[in-house]
Short mmCIF file of C-alpha atoms in Angstrom, two decimals:
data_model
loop_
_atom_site.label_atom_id
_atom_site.label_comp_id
_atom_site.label_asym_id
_atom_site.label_seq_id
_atom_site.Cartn_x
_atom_site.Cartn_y
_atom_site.Cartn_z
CA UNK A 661 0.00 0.00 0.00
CA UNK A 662 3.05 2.01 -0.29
CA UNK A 663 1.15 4.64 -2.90
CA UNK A 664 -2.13 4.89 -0.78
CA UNK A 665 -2.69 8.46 0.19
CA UNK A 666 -5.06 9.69 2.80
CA UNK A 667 -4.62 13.28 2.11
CA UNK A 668 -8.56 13.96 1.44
CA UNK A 669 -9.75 11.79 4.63
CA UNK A 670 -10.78 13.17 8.15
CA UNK A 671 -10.92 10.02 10.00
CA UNK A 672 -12.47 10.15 13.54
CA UNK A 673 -11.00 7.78 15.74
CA UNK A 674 -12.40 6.78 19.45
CA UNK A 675 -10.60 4.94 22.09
CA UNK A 676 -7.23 6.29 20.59
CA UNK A 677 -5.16 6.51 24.58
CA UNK A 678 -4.23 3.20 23.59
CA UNK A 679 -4.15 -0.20 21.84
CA UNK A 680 -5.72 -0.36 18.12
CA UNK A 681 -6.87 3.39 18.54
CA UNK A 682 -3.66 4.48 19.18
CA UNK A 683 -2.33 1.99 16.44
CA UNK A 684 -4.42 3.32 13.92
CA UNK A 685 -3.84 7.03 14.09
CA UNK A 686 -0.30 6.26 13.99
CA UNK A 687 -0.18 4.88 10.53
CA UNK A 688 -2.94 6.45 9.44
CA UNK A 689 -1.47 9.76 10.27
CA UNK A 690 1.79 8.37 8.43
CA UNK A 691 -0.58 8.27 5.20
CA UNK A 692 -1.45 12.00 5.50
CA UNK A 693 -4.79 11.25 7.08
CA UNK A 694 -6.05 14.28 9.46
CA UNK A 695 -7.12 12.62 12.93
CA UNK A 696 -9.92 13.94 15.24
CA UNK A 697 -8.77 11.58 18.16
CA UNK A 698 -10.93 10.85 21.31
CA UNK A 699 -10.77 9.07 24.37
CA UNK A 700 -10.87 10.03 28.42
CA UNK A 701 -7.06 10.45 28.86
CA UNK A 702 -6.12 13.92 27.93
CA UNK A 703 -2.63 13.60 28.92
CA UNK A 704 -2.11 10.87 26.66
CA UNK A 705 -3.92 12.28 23.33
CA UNK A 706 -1.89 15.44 23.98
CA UNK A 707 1.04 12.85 24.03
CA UNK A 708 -0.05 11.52 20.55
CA UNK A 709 -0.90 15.23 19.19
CA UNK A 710 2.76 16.57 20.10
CA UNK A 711 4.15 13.13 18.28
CA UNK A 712 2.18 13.13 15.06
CA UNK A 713 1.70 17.08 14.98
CA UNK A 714 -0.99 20.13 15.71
CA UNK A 715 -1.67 20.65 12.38
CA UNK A 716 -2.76 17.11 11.10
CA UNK A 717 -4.08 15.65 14.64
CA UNK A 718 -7.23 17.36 16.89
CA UNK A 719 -8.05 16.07 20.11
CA UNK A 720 -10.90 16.00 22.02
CA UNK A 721 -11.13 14.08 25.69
CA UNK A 722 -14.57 12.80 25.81
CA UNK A 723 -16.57 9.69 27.54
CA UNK A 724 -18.38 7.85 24.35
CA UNK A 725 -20.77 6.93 26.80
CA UNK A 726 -22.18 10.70 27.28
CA UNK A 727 -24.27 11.45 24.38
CA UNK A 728 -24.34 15.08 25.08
CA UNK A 729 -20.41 15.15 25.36
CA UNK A 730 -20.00 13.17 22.29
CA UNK A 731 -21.97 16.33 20.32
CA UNK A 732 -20.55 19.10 22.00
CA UNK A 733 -17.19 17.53 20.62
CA UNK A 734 -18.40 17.29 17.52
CA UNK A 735 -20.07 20.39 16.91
CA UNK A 736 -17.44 21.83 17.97
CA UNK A 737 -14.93 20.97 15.63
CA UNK A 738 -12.24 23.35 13.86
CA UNK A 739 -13.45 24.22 10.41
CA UNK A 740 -10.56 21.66 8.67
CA UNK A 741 -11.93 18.75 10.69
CA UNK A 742 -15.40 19.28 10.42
CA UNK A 743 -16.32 16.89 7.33
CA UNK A 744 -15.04 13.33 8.73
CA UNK A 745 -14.95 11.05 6.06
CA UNK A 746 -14.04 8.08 8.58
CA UNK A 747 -15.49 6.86 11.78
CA UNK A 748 -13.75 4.68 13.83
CA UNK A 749 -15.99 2.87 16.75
CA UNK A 750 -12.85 1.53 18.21
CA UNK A 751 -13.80 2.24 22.08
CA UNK A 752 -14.75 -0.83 24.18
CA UNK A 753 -13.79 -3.14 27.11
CA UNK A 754 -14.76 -5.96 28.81
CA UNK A 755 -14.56 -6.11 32.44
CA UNK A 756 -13.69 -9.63 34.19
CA UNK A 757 -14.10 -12.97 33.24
CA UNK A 758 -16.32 -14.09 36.12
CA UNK A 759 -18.99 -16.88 35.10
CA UNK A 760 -22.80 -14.63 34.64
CA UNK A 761 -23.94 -16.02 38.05
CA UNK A 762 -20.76 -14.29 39.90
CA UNK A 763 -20.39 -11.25 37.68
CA UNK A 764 -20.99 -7.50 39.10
CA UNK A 765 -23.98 -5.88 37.48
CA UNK A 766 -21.83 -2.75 37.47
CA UNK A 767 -19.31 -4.35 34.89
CA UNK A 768 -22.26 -5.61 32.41
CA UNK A 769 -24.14 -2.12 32.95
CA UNK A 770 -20.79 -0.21 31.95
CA UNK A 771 -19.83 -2.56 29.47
CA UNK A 772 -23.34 -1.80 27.48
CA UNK A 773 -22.69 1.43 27.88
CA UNK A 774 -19.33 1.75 26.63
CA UNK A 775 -19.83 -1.16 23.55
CA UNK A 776 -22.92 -0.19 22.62
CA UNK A 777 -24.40 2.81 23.82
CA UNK A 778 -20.69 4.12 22.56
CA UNK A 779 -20.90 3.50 19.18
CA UNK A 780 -24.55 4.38 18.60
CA UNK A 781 -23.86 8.21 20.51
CA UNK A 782 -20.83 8.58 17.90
CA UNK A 783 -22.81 7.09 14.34
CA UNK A 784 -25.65 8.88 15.21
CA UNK A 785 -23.61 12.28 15.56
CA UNK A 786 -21.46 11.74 12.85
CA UNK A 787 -23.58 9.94 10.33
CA UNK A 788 -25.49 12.95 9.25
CA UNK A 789 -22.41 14.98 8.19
CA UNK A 790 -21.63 11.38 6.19
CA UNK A 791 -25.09 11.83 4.51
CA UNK A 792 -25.01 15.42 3.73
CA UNK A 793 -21.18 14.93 1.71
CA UNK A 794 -22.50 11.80 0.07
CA UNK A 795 -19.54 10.21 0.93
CA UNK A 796 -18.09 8.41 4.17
CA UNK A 797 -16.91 4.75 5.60
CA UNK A 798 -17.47 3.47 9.27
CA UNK A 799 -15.30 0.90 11.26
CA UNK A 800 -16.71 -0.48 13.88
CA UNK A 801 -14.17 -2.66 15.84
CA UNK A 802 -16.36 -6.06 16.85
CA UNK A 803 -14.75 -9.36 18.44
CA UNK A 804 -15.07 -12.68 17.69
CA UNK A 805 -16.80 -12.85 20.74
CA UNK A 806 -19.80 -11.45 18.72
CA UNK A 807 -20.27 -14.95 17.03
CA UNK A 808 -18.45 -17.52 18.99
CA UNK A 809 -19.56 -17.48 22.74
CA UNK A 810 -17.18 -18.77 25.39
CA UNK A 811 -16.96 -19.36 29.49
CA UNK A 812 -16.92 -15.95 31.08
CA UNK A 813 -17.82 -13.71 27.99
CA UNK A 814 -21.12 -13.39 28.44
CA UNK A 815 -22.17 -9.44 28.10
CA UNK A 816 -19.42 -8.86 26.58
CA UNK A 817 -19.57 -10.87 23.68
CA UNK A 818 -23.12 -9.90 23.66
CA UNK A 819 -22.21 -6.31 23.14
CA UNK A 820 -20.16 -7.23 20.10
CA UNK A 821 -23.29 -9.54 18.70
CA UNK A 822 -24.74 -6.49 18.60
CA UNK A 823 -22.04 -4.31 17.10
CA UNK A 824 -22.07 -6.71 13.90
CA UNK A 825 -25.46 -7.02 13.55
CA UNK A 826 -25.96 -2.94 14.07
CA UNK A 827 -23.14 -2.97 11.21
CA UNK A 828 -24.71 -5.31 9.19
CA UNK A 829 -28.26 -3.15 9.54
CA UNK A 830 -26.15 0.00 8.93
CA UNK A 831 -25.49 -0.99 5.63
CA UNK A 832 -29.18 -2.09 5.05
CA UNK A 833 -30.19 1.64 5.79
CA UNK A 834 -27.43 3.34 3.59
CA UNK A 835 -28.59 1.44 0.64
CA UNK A 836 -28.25 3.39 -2.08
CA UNK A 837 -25.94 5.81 -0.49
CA UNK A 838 -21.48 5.64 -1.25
CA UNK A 839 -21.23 4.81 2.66
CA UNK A 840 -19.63 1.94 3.17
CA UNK A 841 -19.76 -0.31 6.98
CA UNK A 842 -17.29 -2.32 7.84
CA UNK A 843 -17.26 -4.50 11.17
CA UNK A 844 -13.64 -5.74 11.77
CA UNK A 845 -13.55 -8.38 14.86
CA UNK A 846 -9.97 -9.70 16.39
CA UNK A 847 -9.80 -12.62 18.15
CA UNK A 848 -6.90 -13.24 20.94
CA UNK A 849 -4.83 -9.88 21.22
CA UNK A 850 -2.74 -8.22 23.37
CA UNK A 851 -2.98 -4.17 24.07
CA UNK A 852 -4.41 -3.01 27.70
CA UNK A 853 -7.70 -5.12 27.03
CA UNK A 854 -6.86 -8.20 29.08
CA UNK A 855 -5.22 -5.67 31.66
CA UNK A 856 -8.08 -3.67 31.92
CA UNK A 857 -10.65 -6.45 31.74
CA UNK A 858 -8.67 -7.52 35.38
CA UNK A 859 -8.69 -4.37 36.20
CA UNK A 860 -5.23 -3.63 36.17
CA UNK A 861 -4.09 -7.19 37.26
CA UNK A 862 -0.85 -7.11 34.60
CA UNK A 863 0.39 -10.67 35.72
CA UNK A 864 -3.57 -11.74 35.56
CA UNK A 865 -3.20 -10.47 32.15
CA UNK A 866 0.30 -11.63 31.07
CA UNK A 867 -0.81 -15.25 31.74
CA UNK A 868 -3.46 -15.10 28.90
CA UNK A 869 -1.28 -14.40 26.27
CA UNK A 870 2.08 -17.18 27.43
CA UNK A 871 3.25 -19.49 24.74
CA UNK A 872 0.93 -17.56 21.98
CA UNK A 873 1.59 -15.36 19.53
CA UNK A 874 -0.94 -13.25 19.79
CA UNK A 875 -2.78 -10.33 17.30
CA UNK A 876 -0.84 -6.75 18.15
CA UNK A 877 -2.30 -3.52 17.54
CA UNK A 878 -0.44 -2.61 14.23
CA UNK A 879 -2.01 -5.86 12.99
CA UNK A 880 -5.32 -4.20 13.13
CA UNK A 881 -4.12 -0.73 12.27
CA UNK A 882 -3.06 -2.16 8.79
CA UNK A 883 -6.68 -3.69 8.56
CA UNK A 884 -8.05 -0.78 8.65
CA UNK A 885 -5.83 0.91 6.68
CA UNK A 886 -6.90 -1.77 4.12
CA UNK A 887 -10.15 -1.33 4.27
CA UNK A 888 -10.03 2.32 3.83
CA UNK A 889 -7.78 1.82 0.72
CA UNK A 890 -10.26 -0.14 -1.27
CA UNK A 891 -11.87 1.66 -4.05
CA UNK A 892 -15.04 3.76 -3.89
CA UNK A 893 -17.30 0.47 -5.11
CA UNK A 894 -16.07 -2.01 -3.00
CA UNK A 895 -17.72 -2.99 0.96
CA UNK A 896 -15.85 -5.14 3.10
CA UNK A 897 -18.90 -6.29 5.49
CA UNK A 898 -17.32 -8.03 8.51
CA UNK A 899 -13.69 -9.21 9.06
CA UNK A 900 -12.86 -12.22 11.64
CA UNK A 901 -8.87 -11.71 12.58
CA UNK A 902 -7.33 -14.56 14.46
CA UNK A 903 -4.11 -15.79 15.01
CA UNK A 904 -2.46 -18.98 13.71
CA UNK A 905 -2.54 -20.06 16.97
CA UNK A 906 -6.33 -19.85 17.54
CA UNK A 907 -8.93 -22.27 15.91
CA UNK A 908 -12.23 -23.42 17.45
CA UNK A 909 -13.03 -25.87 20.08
CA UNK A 910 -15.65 -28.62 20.00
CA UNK A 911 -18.88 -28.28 22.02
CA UNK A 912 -18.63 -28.95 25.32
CA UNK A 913 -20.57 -31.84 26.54
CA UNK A 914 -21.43 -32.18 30.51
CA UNK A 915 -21.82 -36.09 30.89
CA UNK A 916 -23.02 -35.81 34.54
CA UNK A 917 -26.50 -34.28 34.00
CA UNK A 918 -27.75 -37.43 32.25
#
C-alpha cells in the first residue's frame, strides 16, 4: 500500500489513549490522514498530538458513553476537521471474566454502555455529516466474541453480537448511499484489554497471552488501513482476525446431567 494516500480523509477515531486506537492514528497519520482523536485520557492524546503534529491531529477528551459530550465535541470541531470522512468505533472493554452467576452488574451495565451505547452516541452524531457529503466509511471494531460465545464472555460478547449485527443493519439503511460499513472483529490480542478487563491485574493479564503469539495492535491498524484503501465500489462487510494459533473448540458436553 506504499502509494495509498489519505490526504482527502478526516478520519475520527475513538478509544485512541491506547491499543488499536492508538495503532491506527499512527499509521494512518503516516498516510497523510487528518485525525480527530478521542478518548478520556487527555494527557495521553496530547502525548499523541505533540508526536504526530498540531496541524494534522485534533483532540478532544470525551466519555463515548455521554451522548451530550460526544456532540458538543463534535459540533465543535475546527473548520478543517469538520467533514469526517471516517469513523472509527474503536472504544470498548470488557470487564472480568467471572462466570454470569458471579459477575458484578456494574461491569455488564458499563460494558453496554461503553460497547454499545458508545458507538450508537458517535454514528448517530457523525452519520449525518456522512449523509449530507454523500460520501463516508465506518469501522466499527467487533470481536469474535460477537459470534463464537465462550466461558466468562457473556455481556461482553453480547455487546459485540450487537455491534455486527448494528453494522450489518447500517449498511441495510445506507442502501443506495457511497457509505460503506465495515465491522472488523480480532480474536486473541494483546494491548491493555486483558489488563483492563482484570482491572489492572498485569500478571492476571500476562498469563493469557504465554506461549501464543498473539494479534498486536499494528495488525489491526493495517486492517483498517486496508479497508479504507479499497476503491469507492467495494464494501468489506465483517472481518474475523485470528491468530495462527487460535482455531475453534468442540462443544462442550457435561456427561453428569444425564
Amino acid at each position: 500500500m506504499n502509494n495509498t494516500s489519505l490526504k482527502n480523509h478526516v478520519i475520527f477515531i475513538t478509544g485512541a489513549t491506547s491499543g488499536f486506537g492508538k495503532a491506527c492514528a499512527e499509521l494512518l497519520a503516516s498516510y497523510g490522514a487528518k485525525l480527530i482523536l478521542t478518548g478520556r485520557r487527555y494527557e495521553k492524546l496530547k502525548e499523541l498530538q505533540q508526536q504526530l503534529g498540531a496541524e494534522q491531529v485534533h483532540i478532544a477528551a470525551m466519555d463515548v458513553t455521554q451522548q451530550d459530550a460526544v456532540q458538543n465535541v463534535i459540533s465543535d470541531l475546527p473548520e478543517d476537521f469538520k467533514n469526517v470522512t471516517v469513523l472509527i468505533n474503536n472504544a470498548g472493554l470488557a470487564l472480568g471474566l467471572n462466570l454470569a452467576q458471579n459477575c458484578d452488574l456494574n461491569d455488564w451495565q458499563q460494558m453496554i454502555d461503553t460497547n454499545i451505547k458508545g458507538v450508537l452516541n458517535c454514528t448517530h452524531a457523525i452519520l449525518p455529516t456522512m449523509i449530507e457529503n454523500n460520501n463516508g466509511y465506518i469501522i466499527n471494531i467487533g470481536s469474535i466474541a460477537g459470534s463464537y460465545s465462550y466461558p466468562g464472555g457473556n455481556v461482553y460478547g453480547a455487546t459485540k453480537a450487537f455491534v455486527k449485527q448494528f453494522s450489518l443493519n447500517l449498511r441495510a439503511d445506507l442502501f443506495g448511499t457511497p457509505i460503506r460499513i465495515t465491522n472488523i472483529e480480532p480474536g486473541l490480542a494483546e494491548t491493555e484489554f486483558s489488563v483492563v478487563r482484570f482491572k489492572g491485574d498485569a500478571e492476571k493479564a500476562k498469563k493469557l497471552y504465554e506461549g501464543t503469539v498473539p494479534i498486536i495492535a499494528q495488525d489491526i491498524a493495517e486492517t483498517v488501513l486496508w479497508c479504507i484503501s479499497r476503491p469507492p465500489h467495494i464494501n468489506i462487510n465483517r472481518i474475523e482476525v485470528m491468530p495462527t494459533c487460535q482455531s475453534f473448540s468442540m462443544f462442550a458436553i457435561d456427561r453428569t446431567l444425564s
